[in-house]
Short mmCIF file of C-alpha atoms in Angstrom, two decimals:
data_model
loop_
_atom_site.label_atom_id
_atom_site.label_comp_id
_atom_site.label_asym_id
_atom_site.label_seq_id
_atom_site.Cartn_x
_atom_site.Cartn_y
_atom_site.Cartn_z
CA UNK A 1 7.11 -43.75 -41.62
CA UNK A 2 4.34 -43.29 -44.05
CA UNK A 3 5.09 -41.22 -47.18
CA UNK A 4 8.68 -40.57 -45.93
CA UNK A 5 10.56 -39.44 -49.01
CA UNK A 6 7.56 -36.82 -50.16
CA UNK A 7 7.13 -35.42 -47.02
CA UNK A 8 11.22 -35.13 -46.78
CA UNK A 9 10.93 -33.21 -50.28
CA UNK A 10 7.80 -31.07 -48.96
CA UNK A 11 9.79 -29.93 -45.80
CA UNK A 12 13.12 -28.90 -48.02
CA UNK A 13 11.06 -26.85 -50.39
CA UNK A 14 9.14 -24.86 -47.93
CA UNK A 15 12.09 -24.47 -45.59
CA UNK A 16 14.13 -23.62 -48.30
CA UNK A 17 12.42 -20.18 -49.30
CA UNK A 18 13.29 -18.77 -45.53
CA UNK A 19 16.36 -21.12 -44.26
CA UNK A 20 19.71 -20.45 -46.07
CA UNK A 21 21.71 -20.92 -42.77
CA UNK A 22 19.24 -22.14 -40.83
CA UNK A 23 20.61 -37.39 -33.87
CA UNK A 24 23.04 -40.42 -34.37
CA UNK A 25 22.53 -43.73 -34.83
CA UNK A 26 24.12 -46.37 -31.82
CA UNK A 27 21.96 -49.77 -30.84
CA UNK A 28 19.94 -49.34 -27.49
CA UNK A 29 22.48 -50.77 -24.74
CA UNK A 30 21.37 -52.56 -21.78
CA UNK A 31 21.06 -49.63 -19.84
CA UNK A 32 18.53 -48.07 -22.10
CA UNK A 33 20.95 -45.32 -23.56
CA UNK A 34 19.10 -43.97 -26.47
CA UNK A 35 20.13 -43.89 -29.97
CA UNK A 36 21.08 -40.72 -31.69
CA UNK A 37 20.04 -40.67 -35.50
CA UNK A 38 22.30 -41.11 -38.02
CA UNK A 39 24.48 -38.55 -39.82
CA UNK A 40 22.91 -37.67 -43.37
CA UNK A 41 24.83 -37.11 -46.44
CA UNK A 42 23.63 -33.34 -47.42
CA UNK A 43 24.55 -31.20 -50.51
CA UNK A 44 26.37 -27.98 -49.87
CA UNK A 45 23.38 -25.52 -50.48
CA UNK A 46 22.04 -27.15 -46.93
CA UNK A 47 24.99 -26.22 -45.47
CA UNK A 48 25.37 -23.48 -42.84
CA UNK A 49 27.71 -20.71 -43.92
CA UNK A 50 30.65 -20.87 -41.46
CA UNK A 51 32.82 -17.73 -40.88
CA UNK A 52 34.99 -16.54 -38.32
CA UNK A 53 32.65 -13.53 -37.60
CA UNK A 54 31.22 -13.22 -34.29
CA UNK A 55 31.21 -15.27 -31.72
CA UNK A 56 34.46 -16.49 -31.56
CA UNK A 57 36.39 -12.75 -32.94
CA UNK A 58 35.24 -11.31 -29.25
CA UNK A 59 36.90 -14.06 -27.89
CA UNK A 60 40.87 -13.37 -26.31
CA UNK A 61 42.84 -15.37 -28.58
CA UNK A 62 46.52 -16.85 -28.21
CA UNK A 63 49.36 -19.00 -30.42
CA UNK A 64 49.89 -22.18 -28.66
CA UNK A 65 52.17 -23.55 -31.69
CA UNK A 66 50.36 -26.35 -32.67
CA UNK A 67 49.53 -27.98 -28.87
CA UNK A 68 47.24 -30.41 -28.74
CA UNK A 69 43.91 -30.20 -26.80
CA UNK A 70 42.51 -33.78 -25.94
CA UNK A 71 38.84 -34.45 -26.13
CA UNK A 72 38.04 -37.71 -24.37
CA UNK A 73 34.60 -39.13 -25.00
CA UNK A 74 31.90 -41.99 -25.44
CA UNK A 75 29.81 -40.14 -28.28
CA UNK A 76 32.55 -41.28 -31.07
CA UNK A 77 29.87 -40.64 -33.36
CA UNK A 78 29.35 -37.02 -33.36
CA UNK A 79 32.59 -36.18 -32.36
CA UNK A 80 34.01 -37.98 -35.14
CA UNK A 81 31.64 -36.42 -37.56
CA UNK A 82 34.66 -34.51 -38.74
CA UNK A 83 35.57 -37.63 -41.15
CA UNK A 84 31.84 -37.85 -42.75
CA UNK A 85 30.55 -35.87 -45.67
CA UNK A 86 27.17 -34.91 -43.71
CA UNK A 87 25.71 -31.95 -42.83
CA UNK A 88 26.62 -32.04 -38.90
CA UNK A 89 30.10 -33.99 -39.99
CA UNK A 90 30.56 -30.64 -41.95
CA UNK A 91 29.68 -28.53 -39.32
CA UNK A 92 31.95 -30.28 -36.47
CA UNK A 93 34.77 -30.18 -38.84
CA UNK A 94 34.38 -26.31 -39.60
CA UNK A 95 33.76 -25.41 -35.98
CA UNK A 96 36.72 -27.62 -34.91
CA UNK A 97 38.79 -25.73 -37.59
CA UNK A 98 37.54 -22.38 -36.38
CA UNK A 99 38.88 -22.72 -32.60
CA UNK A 100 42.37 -24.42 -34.18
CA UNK A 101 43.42 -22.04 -35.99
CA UNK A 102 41.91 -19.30 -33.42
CA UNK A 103 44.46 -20.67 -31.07
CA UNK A 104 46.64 -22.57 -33.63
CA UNK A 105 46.60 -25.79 -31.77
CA UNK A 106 45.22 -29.50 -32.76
CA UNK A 107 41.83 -30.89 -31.64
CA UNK A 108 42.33 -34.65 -30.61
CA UNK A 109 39.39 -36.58 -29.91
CA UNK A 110 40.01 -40.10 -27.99
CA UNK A 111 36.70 -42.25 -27.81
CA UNK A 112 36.64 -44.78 -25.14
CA UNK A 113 34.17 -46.55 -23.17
CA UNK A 114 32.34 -44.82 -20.27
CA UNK A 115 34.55 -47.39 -17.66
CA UNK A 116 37.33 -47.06 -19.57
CA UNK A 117 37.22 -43.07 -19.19
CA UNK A 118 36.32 -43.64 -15.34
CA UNK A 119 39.20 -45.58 -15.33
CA UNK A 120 41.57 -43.57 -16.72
CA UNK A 121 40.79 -40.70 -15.32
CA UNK A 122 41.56 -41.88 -11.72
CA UNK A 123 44.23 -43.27 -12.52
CA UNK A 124 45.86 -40.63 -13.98
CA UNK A 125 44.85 -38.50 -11.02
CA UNK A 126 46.17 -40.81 -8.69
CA UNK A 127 49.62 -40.68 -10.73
CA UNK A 128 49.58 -36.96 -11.32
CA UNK A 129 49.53 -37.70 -15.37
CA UNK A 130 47.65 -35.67 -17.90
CA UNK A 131 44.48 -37.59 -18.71
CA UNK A 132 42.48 -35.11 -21.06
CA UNK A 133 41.83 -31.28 -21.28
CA UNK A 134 38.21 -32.28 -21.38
CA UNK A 135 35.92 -34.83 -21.10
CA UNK A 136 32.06 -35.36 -22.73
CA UNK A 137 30.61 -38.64 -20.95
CA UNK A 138 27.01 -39.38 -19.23
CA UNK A 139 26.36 -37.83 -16.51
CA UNK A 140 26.36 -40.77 -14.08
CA UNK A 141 30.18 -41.46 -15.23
CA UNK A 142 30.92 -37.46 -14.41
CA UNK A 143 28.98 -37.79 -11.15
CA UNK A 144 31.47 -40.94 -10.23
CA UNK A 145 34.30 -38.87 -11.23
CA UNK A 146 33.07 -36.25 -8.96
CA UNK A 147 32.78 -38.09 -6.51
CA UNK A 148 36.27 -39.40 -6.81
CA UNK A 149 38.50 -36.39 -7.13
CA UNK A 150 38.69 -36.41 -10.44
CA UNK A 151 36.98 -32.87 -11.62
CA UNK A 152 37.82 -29.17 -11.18
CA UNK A 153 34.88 -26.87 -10.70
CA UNK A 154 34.46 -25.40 -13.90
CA UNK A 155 33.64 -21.77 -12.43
CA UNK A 156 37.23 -21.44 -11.25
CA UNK A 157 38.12 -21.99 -15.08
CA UNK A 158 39.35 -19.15 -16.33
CA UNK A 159 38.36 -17.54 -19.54
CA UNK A 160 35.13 -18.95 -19.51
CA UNK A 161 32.61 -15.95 -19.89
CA UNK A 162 29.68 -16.97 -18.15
CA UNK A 163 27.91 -14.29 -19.15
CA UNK A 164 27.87 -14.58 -23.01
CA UNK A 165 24.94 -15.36 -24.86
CA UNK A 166 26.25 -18.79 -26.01
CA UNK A 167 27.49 -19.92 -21.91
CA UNK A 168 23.81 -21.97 -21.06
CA UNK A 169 23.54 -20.10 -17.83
CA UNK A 170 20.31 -21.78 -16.74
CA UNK A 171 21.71 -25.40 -17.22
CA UNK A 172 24.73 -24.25 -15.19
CA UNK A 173 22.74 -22.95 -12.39
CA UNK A 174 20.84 -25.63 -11.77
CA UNK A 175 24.08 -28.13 -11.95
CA UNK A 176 25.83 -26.06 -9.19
CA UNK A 177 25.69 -26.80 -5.72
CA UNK A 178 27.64 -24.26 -3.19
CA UNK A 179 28.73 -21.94 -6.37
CA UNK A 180 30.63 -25.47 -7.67
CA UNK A 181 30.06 -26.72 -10.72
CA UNK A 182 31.39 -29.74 -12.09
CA UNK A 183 29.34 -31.28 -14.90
CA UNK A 184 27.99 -28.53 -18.01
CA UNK A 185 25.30 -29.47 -19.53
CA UNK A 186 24.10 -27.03 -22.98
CA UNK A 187 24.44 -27.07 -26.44
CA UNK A 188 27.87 -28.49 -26.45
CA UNK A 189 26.53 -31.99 -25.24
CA UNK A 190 23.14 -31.43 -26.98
CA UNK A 191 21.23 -31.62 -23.61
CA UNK A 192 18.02 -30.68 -25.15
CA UNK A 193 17.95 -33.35 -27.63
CA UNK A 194 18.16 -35.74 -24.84
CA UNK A 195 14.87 -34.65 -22.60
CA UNK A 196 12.18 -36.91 -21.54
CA UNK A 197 8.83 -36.23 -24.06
CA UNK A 198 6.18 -38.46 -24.93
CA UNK A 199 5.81 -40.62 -28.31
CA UNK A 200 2.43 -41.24 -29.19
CA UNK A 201 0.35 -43.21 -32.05
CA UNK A 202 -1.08 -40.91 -34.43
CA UNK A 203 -3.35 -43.62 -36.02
CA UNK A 204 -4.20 -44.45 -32.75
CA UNK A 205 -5.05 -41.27 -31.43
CA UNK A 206 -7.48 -40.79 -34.16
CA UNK A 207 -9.46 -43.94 -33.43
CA UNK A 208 -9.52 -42.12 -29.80
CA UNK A 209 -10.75 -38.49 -31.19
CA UNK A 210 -8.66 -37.38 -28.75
CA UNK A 211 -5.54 -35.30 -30.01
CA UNK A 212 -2.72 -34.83 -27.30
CA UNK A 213 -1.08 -31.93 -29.20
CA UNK A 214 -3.99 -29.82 -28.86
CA UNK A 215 -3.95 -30.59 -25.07
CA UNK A 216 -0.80 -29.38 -25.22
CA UNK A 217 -1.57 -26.32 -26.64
CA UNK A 218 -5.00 -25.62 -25.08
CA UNK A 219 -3.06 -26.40 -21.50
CA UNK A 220 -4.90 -29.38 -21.15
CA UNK A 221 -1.56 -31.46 -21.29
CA UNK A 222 -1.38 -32.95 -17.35
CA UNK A 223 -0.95 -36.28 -15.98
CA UNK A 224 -4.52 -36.50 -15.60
CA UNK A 225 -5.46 -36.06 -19.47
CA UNK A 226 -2.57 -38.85 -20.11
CA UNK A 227 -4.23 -41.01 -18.01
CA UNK A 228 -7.11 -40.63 -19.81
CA UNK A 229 -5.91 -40.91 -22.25
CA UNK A 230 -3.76 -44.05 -21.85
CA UNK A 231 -7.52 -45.24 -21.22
CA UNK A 232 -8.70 -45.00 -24.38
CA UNK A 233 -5.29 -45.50 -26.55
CA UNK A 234 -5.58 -49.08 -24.51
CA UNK A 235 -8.89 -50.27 -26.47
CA UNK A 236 -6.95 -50.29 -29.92
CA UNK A 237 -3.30 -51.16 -28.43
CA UNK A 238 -1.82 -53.71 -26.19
CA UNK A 239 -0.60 -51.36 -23.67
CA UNK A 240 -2.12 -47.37 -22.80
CA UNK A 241 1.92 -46.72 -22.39
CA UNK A 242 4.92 -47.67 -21.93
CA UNK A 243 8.92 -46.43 -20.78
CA UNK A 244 11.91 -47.04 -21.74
CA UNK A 245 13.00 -46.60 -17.55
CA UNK A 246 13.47 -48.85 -14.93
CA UNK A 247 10.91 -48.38 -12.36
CA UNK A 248 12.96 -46.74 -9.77
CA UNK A 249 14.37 -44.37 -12.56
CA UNK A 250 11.02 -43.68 -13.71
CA UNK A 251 9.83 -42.74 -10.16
CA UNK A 252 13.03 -39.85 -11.01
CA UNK A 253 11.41 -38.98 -13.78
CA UNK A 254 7.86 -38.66 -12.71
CA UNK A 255 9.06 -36.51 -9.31
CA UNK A 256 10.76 -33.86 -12.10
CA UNK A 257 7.78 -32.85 -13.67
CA UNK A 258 6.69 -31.47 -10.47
CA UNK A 259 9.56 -28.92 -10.72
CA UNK A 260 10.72 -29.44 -7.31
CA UNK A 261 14.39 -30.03 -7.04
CA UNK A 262 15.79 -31.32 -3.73
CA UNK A 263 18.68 -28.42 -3.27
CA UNK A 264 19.23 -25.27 -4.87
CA UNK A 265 22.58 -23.59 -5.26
CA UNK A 266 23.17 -24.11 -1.92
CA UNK A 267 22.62 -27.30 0.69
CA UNK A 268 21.76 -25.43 2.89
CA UNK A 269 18.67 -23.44 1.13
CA UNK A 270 16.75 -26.78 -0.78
CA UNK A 271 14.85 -24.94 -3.30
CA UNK A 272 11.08 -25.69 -3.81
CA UNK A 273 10.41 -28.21 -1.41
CA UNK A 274 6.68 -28.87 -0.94
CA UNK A 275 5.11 -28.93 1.91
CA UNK A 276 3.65 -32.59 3.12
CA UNK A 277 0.62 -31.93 1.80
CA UNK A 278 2.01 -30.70 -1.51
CA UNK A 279 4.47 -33.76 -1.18
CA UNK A 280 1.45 -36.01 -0.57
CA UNK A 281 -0.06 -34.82 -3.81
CA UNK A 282 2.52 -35.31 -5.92
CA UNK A 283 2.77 -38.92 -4.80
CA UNK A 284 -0.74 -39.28 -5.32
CA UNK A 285 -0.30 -38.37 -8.82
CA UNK A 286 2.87 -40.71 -9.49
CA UNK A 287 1.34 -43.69 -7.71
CA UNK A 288 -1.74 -43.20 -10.11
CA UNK A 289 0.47 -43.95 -12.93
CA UNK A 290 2.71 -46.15 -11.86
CA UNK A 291 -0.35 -48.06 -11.09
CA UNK A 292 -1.93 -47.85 -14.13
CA UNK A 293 -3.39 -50.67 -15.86
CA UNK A 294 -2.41 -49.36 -19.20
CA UNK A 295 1.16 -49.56 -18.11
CA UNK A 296 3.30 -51.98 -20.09
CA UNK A 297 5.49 -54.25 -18.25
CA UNK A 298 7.96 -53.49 -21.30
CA UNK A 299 11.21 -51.24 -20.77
CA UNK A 300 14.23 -49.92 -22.37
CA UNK A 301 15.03 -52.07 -26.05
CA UNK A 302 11.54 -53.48 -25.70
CA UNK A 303 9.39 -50.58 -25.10
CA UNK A 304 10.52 -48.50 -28.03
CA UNK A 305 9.34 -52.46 -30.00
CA UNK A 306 6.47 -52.26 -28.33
CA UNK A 307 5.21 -49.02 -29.48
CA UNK A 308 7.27 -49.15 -32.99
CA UNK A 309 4.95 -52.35 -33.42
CA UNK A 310 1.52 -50.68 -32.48
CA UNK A 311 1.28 -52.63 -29.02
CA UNK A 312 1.43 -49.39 -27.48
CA UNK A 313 -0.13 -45.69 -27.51
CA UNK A 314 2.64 -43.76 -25.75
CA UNK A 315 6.15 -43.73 -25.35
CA UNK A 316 8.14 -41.97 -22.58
CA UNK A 317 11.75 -41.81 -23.59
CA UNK A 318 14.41 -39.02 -24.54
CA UNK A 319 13.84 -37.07 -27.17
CA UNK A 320 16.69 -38.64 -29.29
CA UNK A 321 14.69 -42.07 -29.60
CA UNK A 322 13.37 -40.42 -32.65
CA UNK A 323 15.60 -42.07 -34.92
CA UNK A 324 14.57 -45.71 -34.18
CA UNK A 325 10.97 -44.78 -34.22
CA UNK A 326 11.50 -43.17 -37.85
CA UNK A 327 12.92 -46.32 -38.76
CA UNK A 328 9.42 -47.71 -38.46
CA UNK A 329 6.25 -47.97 -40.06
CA UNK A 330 4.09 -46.22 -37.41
CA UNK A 331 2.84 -43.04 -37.99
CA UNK A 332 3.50 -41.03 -34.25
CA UNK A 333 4.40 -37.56 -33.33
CA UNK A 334 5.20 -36.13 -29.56
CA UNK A 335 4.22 -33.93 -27.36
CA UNK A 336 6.67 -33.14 -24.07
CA UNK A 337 6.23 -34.24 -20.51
CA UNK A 338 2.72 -33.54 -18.80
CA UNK A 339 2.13 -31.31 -16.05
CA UNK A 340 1.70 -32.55 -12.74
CA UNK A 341 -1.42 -29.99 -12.48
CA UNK A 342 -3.31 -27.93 -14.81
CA UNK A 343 -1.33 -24.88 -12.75
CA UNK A 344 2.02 -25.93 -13.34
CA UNK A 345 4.57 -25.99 -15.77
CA UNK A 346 5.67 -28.72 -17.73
CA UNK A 347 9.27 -30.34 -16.71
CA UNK A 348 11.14 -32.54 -19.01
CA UNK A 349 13.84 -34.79 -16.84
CA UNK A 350 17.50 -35.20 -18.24
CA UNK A 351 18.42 -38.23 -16.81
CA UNK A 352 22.05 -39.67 -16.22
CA UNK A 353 22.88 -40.65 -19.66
CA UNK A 354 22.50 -37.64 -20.85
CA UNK A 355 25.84 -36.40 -22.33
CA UNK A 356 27.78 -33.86 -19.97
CA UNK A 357 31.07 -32.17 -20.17
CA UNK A 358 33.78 -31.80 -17.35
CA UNK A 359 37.46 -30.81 -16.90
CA UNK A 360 39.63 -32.90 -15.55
CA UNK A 361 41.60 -31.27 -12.40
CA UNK A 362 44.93 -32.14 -13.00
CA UNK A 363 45.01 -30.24 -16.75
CA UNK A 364 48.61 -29.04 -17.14
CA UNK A 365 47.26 -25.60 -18.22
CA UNK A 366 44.50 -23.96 -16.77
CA UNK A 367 44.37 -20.48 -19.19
CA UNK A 368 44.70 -23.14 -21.94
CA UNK A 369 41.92 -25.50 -21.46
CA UNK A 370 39.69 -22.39 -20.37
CA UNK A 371 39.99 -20.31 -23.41
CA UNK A 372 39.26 -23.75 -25.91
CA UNK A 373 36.76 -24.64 -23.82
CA UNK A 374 34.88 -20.91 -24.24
CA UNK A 375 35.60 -21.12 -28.11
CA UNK A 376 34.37 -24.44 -28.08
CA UNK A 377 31.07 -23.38 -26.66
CA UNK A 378 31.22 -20.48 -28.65
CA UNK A 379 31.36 -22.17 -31.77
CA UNK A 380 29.06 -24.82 -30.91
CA UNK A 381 26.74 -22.53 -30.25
CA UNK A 382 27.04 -20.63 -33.50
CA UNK A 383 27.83 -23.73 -35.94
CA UNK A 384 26.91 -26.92 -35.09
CA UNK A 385 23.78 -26.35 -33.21
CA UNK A 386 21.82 -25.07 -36.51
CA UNK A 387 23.02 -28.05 -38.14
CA UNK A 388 22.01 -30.70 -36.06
CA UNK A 389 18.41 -28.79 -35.96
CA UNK A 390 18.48 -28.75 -40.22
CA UNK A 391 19.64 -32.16 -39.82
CA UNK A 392 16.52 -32.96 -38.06
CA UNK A 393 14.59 -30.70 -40.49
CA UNK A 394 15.76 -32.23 -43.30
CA UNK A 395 15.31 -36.20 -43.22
CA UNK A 396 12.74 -36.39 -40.30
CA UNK A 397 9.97 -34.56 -39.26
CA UNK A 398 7.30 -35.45 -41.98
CA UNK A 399 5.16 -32.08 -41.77
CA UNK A 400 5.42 -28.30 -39.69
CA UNK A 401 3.13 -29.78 -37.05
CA UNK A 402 5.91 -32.58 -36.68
CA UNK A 403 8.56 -30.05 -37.12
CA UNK A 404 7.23 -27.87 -34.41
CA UNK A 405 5.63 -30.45 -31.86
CA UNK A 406 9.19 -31.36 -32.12
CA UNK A 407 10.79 -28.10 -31.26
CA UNK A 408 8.26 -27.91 -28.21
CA UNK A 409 9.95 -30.97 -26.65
CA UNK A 410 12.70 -29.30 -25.90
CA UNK A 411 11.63 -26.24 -24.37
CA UNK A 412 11.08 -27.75 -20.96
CA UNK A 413 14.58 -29.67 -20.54
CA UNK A 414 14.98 -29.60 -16.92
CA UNK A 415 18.19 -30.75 -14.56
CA UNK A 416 17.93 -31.85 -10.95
CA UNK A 417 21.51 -32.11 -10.32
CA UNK A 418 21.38 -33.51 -6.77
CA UNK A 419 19.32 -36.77 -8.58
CA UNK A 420 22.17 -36.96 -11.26
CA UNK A 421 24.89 -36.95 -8.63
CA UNK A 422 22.60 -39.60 -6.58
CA UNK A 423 23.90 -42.19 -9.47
CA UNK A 424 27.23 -42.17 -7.59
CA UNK A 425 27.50 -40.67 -4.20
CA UNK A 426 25.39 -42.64 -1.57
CA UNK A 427 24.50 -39.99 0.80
CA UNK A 428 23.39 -37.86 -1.91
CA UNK A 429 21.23 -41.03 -2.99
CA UNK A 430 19.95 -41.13 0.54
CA UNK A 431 17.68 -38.01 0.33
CA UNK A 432 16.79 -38.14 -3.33
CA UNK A 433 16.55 -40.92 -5.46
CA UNK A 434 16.07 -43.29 -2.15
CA UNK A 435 13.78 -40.50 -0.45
CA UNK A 436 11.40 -40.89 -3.67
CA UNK A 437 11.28 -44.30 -3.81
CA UNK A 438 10.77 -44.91 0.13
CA UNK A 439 8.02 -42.09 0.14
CA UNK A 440 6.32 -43.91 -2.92
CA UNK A 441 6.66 -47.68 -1.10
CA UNK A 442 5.20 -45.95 2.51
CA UNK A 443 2.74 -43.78 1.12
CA UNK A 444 3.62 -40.84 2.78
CA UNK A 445 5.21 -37.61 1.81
CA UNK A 446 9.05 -37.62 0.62
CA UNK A 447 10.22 -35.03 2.86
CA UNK A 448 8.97 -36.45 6.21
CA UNK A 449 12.01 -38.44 5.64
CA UNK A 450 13.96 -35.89 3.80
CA UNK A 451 14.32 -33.83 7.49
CA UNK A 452 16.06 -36.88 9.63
CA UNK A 453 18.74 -36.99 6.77
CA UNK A 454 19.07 -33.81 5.41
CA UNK A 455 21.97 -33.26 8.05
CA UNK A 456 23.82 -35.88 6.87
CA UNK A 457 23.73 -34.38 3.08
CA UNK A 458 25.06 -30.93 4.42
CA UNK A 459 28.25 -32.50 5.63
CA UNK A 460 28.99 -34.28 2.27
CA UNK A 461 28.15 -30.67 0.33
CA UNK A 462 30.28 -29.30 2.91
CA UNK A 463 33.62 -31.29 2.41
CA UNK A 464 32.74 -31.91 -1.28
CA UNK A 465 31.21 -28.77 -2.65
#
């Protein structure tokens, strides 16, 4: 990026006058997980003052002599921050040190592969073994596990306070189905930072005279003005846009800005579900993009290239693709997800790589795991979230439009947990994921087909949730 290191100086100065207490870097894999950005090396005056003031002194504490509470996880990286001299490595190791000696016990943190936790998680349910107190995995492996057994609804844990400020109540409503809940999503996983936004060429959009941040801000921001856009970004690039999705996933993500989720809390009461008409409409919309002759035929690996390189105006990714874009010489910045309509609110999909945490169900102690687990998300909440924001602060966003066009993309983070558990479970596939992609092939509204096999979801939420 263009004028990196004075812009990182500019940024510390100003921030520094108000901020005294106030990601990740992995290679794309072949299905299109995105990188987080690397762990920086920070002096201690960036450092957020750590204390064992409130949350977690509100928070019933006991003296488990030294047990250990097993962390099992693919995101070695930032768990094992604790053994890096970085500003977030700092920040995991202090909050990690808060909740031990809180309970005095050990954190141990095991990082396997995401089939290798899948794996040893049945297993050791099918023995009756102790696998892991807790488990922080994408989604689609947790909806698998789900699906086999393997998870105990977290809102029969107890000691977790679902009312406190740092529990993120609207990410666990929305992954609950029948008052269950089996994958949390929140600051503990760094949800937000995963959220679909859009990437786009700043150079580019000059040559356009079109500027999608002020869109954005004016209201303007809807699939119709990125259309339109793509349009004219297409006479100085390659390709109007492109996405880092398959094209079935990205029919998942396209159906989520339209805010309608296929079942609320409970099977039986779907939540938001157009009418045809409505239904219609939306497909309309998606069709008109999927159609698009500024698409790029590039995806995952490729289409970050492809718009790193100039070849393309847009990118729609997660959030955390920042880092690889940074690495480039392209000057960009992002707005989040359009609107499907000028009258609607903007949606930004969490899709099933997204990082989510679960409890095993055969945990040897129940008022164990759930009063870690509250400190943990306690202390996330007060420690290591700030960091990984400064972290961002600090090496990456260029200028305060960056820094908050940035902060806007994750406002809109938005979970449709019956399309996250449609990774694994086939008749939850049926009238989601499938329903979307049958309703886009026939041309005709999703839920003319969602009523003949509705029925046939209720009786899987029935036995399941």
């Amino acid at each position: 990026m263009k004028n990196y290191r004075k812009s990182i100086l500019l940024i510390i100065l100003v921030f520094s006058l108000f901020i005294s207490s106030c990601g990740f870097e992995n290679e794309y894999s072949e299905d299109e997980t995105v990188s987080r950005p690397p762990l920086n090396n920070v002096d201690n005056e960036s450092r957020v003052d750590f204390s064992e003031d409130e949350p977690l002194l509100d928070i019933k504490g006991k003296d488990y002599g030294g047990k250990k509470f097993v962390i099992v996880t693919t995101d070695g990286e930032f768990w094992e921050a604790t053994k890096a001299e970085t500003l977030i490595g700092k920040a995991v190791r202090e909050r990690n040190s808060l909740v031990e000696k809180k309970f005095n016990i050990e954190i141990e943190v095991k990082v396997e592969t995401a089939e290798e936790i899948y794996s040893g998680a049945t297993s050791a349910k099918s023995k009756g073994t102790h696998y892991a107190d807790l488990i922080i995995a994408p989604a689609n492996v947790q909806a698998r596990l789900m699906e086999a057994g393997c998870l105990l609804n977290i809102n029969a844990l107890p000691y977790v306070d679902h009312e406190a400020s740092y529990f993120d109540k609207s990410f666990a409503d929305a992954a609950q189905i029948n008052g269950k809940l089996y994958l949390l999503f929140g600051e503990l996983t760094q949800t937000e930072y995963s959220a679909f936004c859009v990437f786009y060429n700043e150079d580019i959009a000059k040559k356009t005279g079109i500027d999608p941040n002020a869109l954005y801000k004016n209201g303007e921001w809807t699939w119709e003005a990125f259309l339109e856009y793509s349009e004219k970004a297409s006479e100085y690039a390659e390709n109007g846009f492109v996405t880092t999705s398959s094209k079935d996933d990205f029919l998942n993500v396209l159906w989520a800005t339209s805010g309608n989720r296929f079942f609320g809390d409970c099977a039986d009461a779907p939540l938001k579900i157009p009418s045809n008409e409505k239904g219609k409409e939306i497909l309309s919309n998606i069709r008109k993009i999927v159609k698009s002759k500024r698409f790029g035929k590039a995806h995952g690996n490729d289409a970050v290239t492809s718009f790193t390189e100039g070849k393309s105006g847009m990118l729609l990714c997660r959030r955390n693709a920042f880092y690889s874009i940074c690495q480039s010489n392209v000057d960009w910045n992002a707005v989040p997800m359009p609107k499907m309509t000028a009258e609607s609110e903007h949606y930004s999909f969490v899709d099933g790589e997204s990082l989510a945490a679960s409890v095993p169900n055969n945990i040897e102690d129940s008022d164990f795991v759930g009063m870690v687990f509250n400190a943990l998300l306690a202390s996330t909440s007060r420690v290591v979230t700030q960091s990984v924001e400064n972290n961002e602060l600090y090496y990456y966003w260029v200028d305060n439009d960056m820094a908050s066009a940035m902060a806007e993309t994750k406002k809109y983070t938005y979970i449709d947990i019956a399309i996250i558990y449609a990774y694994a479970v086939k008749d939850i596939a049926t009238v989601t994921t499938e329903n979307i992609k049958t309703a886009y092939d026939a041309g005709i509204a999703p839920f003319q087909f969602y009523h003949s096999t509705k029925r046939q979801f209720e009786l899987y939420a029935a036995e399941h949730f």
